[in-house]
Amino acid sequence: MQNYARAQFGEFLDAIASKTPMPGGGAVSSAAGALGAAQARMVISYSIGKKSLAAHQDALQEAADRIDAARRLLLDLADEDALAYGAMSELMKLPKDDLRRVRELPGAVVAAIGAPRAVIACCADLLRIYEQIAPITNTHLHSDLIVAAVLTEAAGRASRGNIVVNLPALSEIEFGDDGPHREKPVDIIAQVDHHLSESLQRLGRIEDLCA
């Protein structure tokens, strides 16, 4: 199953539950972030046009556009993660000295790590937007904004595991001069954990603003 943006929700859940490697944790994490974004977008939909929030309409529309773009990106990343996992899994089954494996594995591993990193960055951006709009949205939907924030923070945190599981492969492969640049696993995790720490703190502030 591919193109999760066009899949029916029930079909997507059935595909996740089936005995197939894809969609897996990466796609689920991305989809959770997209659900959070959709929930936040609903909050804005009920805030745009509200007379008591007239002074904030431009800011709300800008936030709506950014959230819509992030939701589309997260669904694209669900597909990207599944494709990257499939490519890496296929290459890892080949002998270590196989020329195709040697040539293509570095890029495949970088892609498999890159998708969840992008999810984490996207979710961090979304939480920044949620914090900005919390004081200027319809207060009757603040519980919905909390749902959006919790889902989005969880999506980013879940994506960390999809990075960690592939770091050993990153450490084992050799990168040629003309191949993708290799970052040190410790640097990747440090950057990821920085994003996640900020996101968790931001979630707490959003919950306080919406209490």
CSV table of C-alpha atoms in Angstrom, one decimal:
chain,number,residue,atom,x,y,z
A,1,MET,CA,0.0,0.0,0.0
A,2,GLN,CA,1.3,3.4,-1.0
A,3,ASN,CA,0.0,7.0,-1.2
A,4,TYR,CA,-1.4,7.3,2.3
A,5,ALA,CA,-2.8,10.7,1.6
A,6,ARG,CA,-5.4,9.2,-0.7
A,7,ALA,CA,-6.1,6.1,1.4
A,8,GLN,CA,-9.4,5.7,3.3
A,9,PHE,CA,-8.7,5.8,7.0
A,10,GLY,CA,-10.0,2.3,7.6
A,11,GLU,CA,-7.9,0.9,4.7
A,12,PHE,CA,-4.8,2.6,6.3
A,13,LEU,CA,-5.5,1.0,9.6
A,14,ASP,CA,-6.1,-2.4,8.0
A,15,ALA,CA,-2.7,-2.1,6.2
A,16,ILE,CA,-1.0,-1.2,9.4
A,17,ALA,CA,-2.5,-4.2,11.2
A,18,SER,CA,-1.6,-6.6,8.5
A,19,LYS,CA,1.4,-8.9,8.5
A,20,THR,CA,3.5,-6.7,6.2
A,21,PRO,CA,6.5,-4.6,7.0
A,22,MET,CA,4.9,-1.5,5.4
A,23,PRO,CA,3.3,0.7,6.5
A,24,GLY,CA,5.2,0.5,9.8
A,25,GLY,CA,6.2,2.7,12.7
A,26,GLY,CA,7.5,5.5,10.5
A,27,ALA,CA,4.3,5.9,8.5
A,28,VAL,CA,2.2,5.6,11.7
A,29,SER,CA,4.3,8.4,13.3
A,30,SER,CA,3.9,10.6,10.3
A,31,ALA,CA,0.1,9.9,10.2
A,32,ALA,CA,-0.2,10.8,13.8
A,33,GLY,CA,1.4,14.2,13.2
A,34,ALA,CA,-1.0,14.7,10.2
A,35,LEU,CA,-4.0,13.9,12.4
A,36,GLY,CA,-2.7,16.5,15.0
A,37,ALA,CA,-2.3,19.1,12.2
A,38,ALA,CA,-5.9,18.4,10.9
A,39,GLN,CA,-7.3,18.8,14.4
A,40,ALA,CA,-5.4,22.1,14.9
A,41,ARG,CA,-6.7,23.2,11.5
A,42,MET,CA,-10.3,22.6,12.7
A,43,VAL,CA,-9.6,24.9,15.6
A,44,ILE,CA,-8.6,27.7,13.2
A,45,SER,CA,-11.6,27.0,11.0
A,46,TYR,CA,-13.9,27.8,14.0
A,47,SER,CA,-11.8,30.9,14.8
A,48,ILE,CA,-11.6,32.5,11.3
A,49,GLY,CA,-14.6,34.8,10.8
A,50,LYS,CA,-15.3,35.1,14.6
A,51,LYS,CA,-16.1,38.7,15.4
A,52,SER,CA,-14.3,38.6,18.8
A,53,LEU,CA,-11.1,37.5,17.0
A,54,ALA,CA,-11.3,40.0,14.2
A,55,ALA,CA,-8.0,41.6,15.1
A,56,HIS,CA,-6.2,38.2,14.6
A,57,GLN,CA,-7.7,37.1,11.2
A,58,ASP,CA,-4.5,37.6,9.2
A,59,ALA,CA,-2.4,35.7,11.8
A,60,LEU,CA,-5.0,32.9,11.8
A,61,GLN,CA,-5.0,32.6,8.0
A,62,GLU,CA,-1.2,32.5,7.9
A,63,ALA,CA,-1.2,29.8,10.6
A,64,ALA,CA,-3.9,27.9,8.6
A,65,ASP,CA,-1.8,27.9,5.5
A,66,ARG,CA,1.3,26.7,7.3
A,67,ILE,CA,-0.6,23.9,9.0
A,68,ASP,CA,-2.1,22.8,5.7
A,69,ALA,CA,1.3,22.6,4.2
A,70,ALA,CA,2.7,20.7,7.2
A,71,ARG,CA,-0.1,18.2,7.0
A,72,ARG,CA,0.6,17.5,3.4
A,73,LEU,CA,4.3,17.2,4.1
A,74,LEU,CA,3.7,14.6,6.9
A,75,LEU,CA,1.5,12.5,4.6
A,76,ASP,CA,4.3,12.6,1.9
A,77,LEU,CA,6.8,11.6,4.6
A,78,ALA,CA,4.7,8.6,5.5
A,79,ASP,CA,5.1,7.4,1.9
A,80,GLU,CA,8.8,8.4,1.8
A,81,ASP,CA,9.5,6.5,5.0
A,82,ALA,CA,7.8,3.3,3.6
A,83,LEU,CA,9.8,3.6,0.4
A,84,ALA,CA,13.1,4.2,2.2
A,85,TYR,CA,12.5,1.3,4.5
A,86,GLY,CA,11.7,-1.0,1.6
A,87,ALA,CA,14.8,0.0,-0.3
A,88,MET,CA,17.1,-0.4,2.7
A,89,SER,CA,15.5,-3.7,3.7
A,90,GLU,CA,16.0,-5.2,0.2
A,91,LEU,CA,19.7,-4.0,0.1
A,92,MET,CA,20.5,-5.4,3.6
A,93,LYS,CA,19.5,-8.9,2.4
A,94,LEU,CA,22.3,-8.8,-0.2
A,95,PRO,CA,25.8,-10.0,0.6
A,96,LYS,CA,28.0,-7.3,2.1
A,97,ASP,CA,30.3,-7.4,-0.9
A,98,ASP,CA,27.5,-7.2,-3.4
A,99,LEU,CA,28.3,-4.2,-5.7
A,100,ARG,CA,24.7,-3.0,-5.7
A,101,ARG,CA,24.6,-3.1,-1.9
A,102,VAL,CA,27.9,-1.2,-1.6
A,103,ARG,CA,26.8,1.4,-4.2
A,104,GLU,CA,23.2,2.0,-3.0
A,105,LEU,CA,23.1,1.3,0.7
A,106,PRO,CA,24.6,4.5,1.9
A,107,GLY,CA,21.9,6.6,0.2
A,108,ALA,CA,19.2,4.2,1.3
A,109,VAL,CA,20.2,4.4,5.0
A,110,VAL,CA,20.4,8.2,4.9
A,111,ALA,CA,16.9,8.3,3.4
A,112,ALA,CA,15.6,5.9,6.0
A,113,ILE,CA,16.9,8.2,8.8
A,114,GLY,CA,16.1,11.3,6.9
A,115,ALA,CA,12.3,10.7,6.8
A,116,PRO,CA,11.7,10.5,10.5
A,117,ARG,CA,14.1,13.4,11.1
A,118,ALA,CA,12.0,15.5,8.8
A,119,VAL,CA,8.9,14.4,10.8
A,120,ILE,CA,10.5,15.5,14.0
A,121,ALA,CA,11.4,18.9,12.5
A,122,CYS,CA,7.9,19.3,11.0
A,123,CYS,CA,6.2,18.5,14.3
A,124,ALA,CA,8.4,20.9,16.1
A,125,ASP,CA,7.4,23.6,13.7
A,126,LEU,CA,3.7,22.7,14.2
A,127,LEU,CA,3.9,23.0,17.9
A,128,ARG,CA,5.4,26.5,17.6
A,129,ILE,CA,2.4,27.4,15.5
A,130,TYR,CA,0.0,25.9,18.1
A,131,GLU,CA,1.6,27.9,20.8
A,132,GLN,CA,1.3,31.1,18.8
A,133,ILE,CA,-2.4,30.6,18.0
A,134,ALA,CA,-3.5,29.3,21.5
A,135,PRO,CA,-4.2,32.8,22.8
A,136,ILE,CA,-6.1,33.9,19.6
A,137,THR,CA,-8.3,31.0,18.8
A,138,ASN,CA,-11.9,30.1,19.9
A,139,THR,CA,-11.7,29.1,23.6
A,140,HIS,CA,-14.5,26.6,23.1
A,141,LEU,CA,-12.0,24.5,21.1
A,142,HIS,CA,-9.0,24.7,23.3
A,143,SER,CA,-9.5,21.1,24.3
A,144,ASP,CA,-9.2,20.2,20.6
A,145,LEU,CA,-6.0,22.2,20.4
A,146,ILE,CA,-4.6,20.2,23.3
A,147,VAL,CA,-5.5,17.0,21.4
A,148,ALA,CA,-3.6,18.4,18.3
A,149,ALA,CA,-0.6,19.3,20.4
A,150,VAL,CA,-0.4,15.9,22.2
A,151,LEU,CA,-0.7,14.0,19.0
A,152,THR,CA,1.9,16.2,17.3
A,153,GLU,CA,4.4,15.9,20.1
A,154,ALA,CA,3.9,12.2,20.3
A,155,ALA,CA,4.5,11.9,16.6
A,156,GLY,CA,7.8,13.6,16.8
A,157,ARG,CA,8.8,11.5,19.9
A,158,ALA,CA,7.8,8.3,18.2
A,159,SER,CA,9.9,9.1,15.2
A,160,ARG,CA,13.0,9.1,17.4
A,161,GLY,CA,12.8,5.3,17.6
A,162,ASN,CA,12.7,5.1,13.8
A,163,ILE,CA,16.0,6.9,13.7
A,164,VAL,CA,17.7,4.9,16.5
A,165,VAL,CA,16.9,1.6,14.9
A,166,ASN,CA,18.7,2.5,11.7
A,167,LEU,CA,21.8,4.1,13.3
A,168,PRO,CA,23.8,0.9,13.5
A,169,ALA,CA,23.5,0.5,9.8
A,170,LEU,CA,24.8,4.0,9.4
A,171,SER,CA,27.8,3.2,11.5
A,172,GLU,CA,28.6,0.1,9.5
A,173,ILE,CA,28.5,1.3,6.0
A,174,GLU,CA,31.3,3.1,4.1
A,175,PHE,CA,30.6,6.4,2.3
A,176,GLY,CA,32.5,7.2,-0.8
A,177,ASP,CA,33.7,10.7,-1.7
A,178,ASP,CA,30.9,11.0,-4.2
A,179,GLY,CA,28.2,9.6,-1.9
A,180,PRO,CA,26.0,11.2,0.7
A,181,HIS,CA,27.6,12.9,3.6
A,182,ARG,CA,27.7,10.9,6.8
A,183,GLU,CA,26.9,12.5,10.1
A,184,LYS,CA,28.0,10.9,13.3
A,185,PRO,CA,25.2,9.0,15.1
A,186,VAL,CA,25.9,10.9,18.3
A,187,ASP,CA,25.4,14.2,16.5
A,188,ILE,CA,22.1,13.1,14.9
A,189,ILE,CA,20.7,12.0,18.3
A,190,ALA,CA,21.8,15.2,19.9
A,191,GLN,CA,20.0,17.3,17.3
A,192,VAL,CA,16.9,15.1,17.5
A,193,ASP,CA,16.8,15.2,21.3
A,194,HIS,CA,17.2,19.0,21.3
A,195,HIS,CA,14.1,19.2,19.0
A,196,LEU,CA,12.1,16.8,21.2
A,197,SER,CA,13.0,18.6,24.4
A,198,GLU,CA,11.9,21.9,23.1
A,199,SER,CA,8.7,20.3,21.7
A,200,LEU,CA,7.8,18.7,25.1
A,201,GLN,CA,8.3,22.0,26.9
A,202,ARG,CA,6.2,23.7,24.2
A,203,LEU,CA,3.4,21.1,24.7
A,204,GLY,CA,3.3,22.0,28.4
A,205,ARG,CA,3.0,25.7,27.6
A,206,ILE,CA,0.2,25.0,25.2
A,207,GLU,CA,-1.7,22.9,27.8
A,208,ASP,CA,-1.3,25.8,30.2
A,209,LEU,CA,-2.6,28.3,27.7
A,210,CYS,CA,-5.6,26.2,26.9
A,211,ALA,CA,-6.4,25.3,30.5
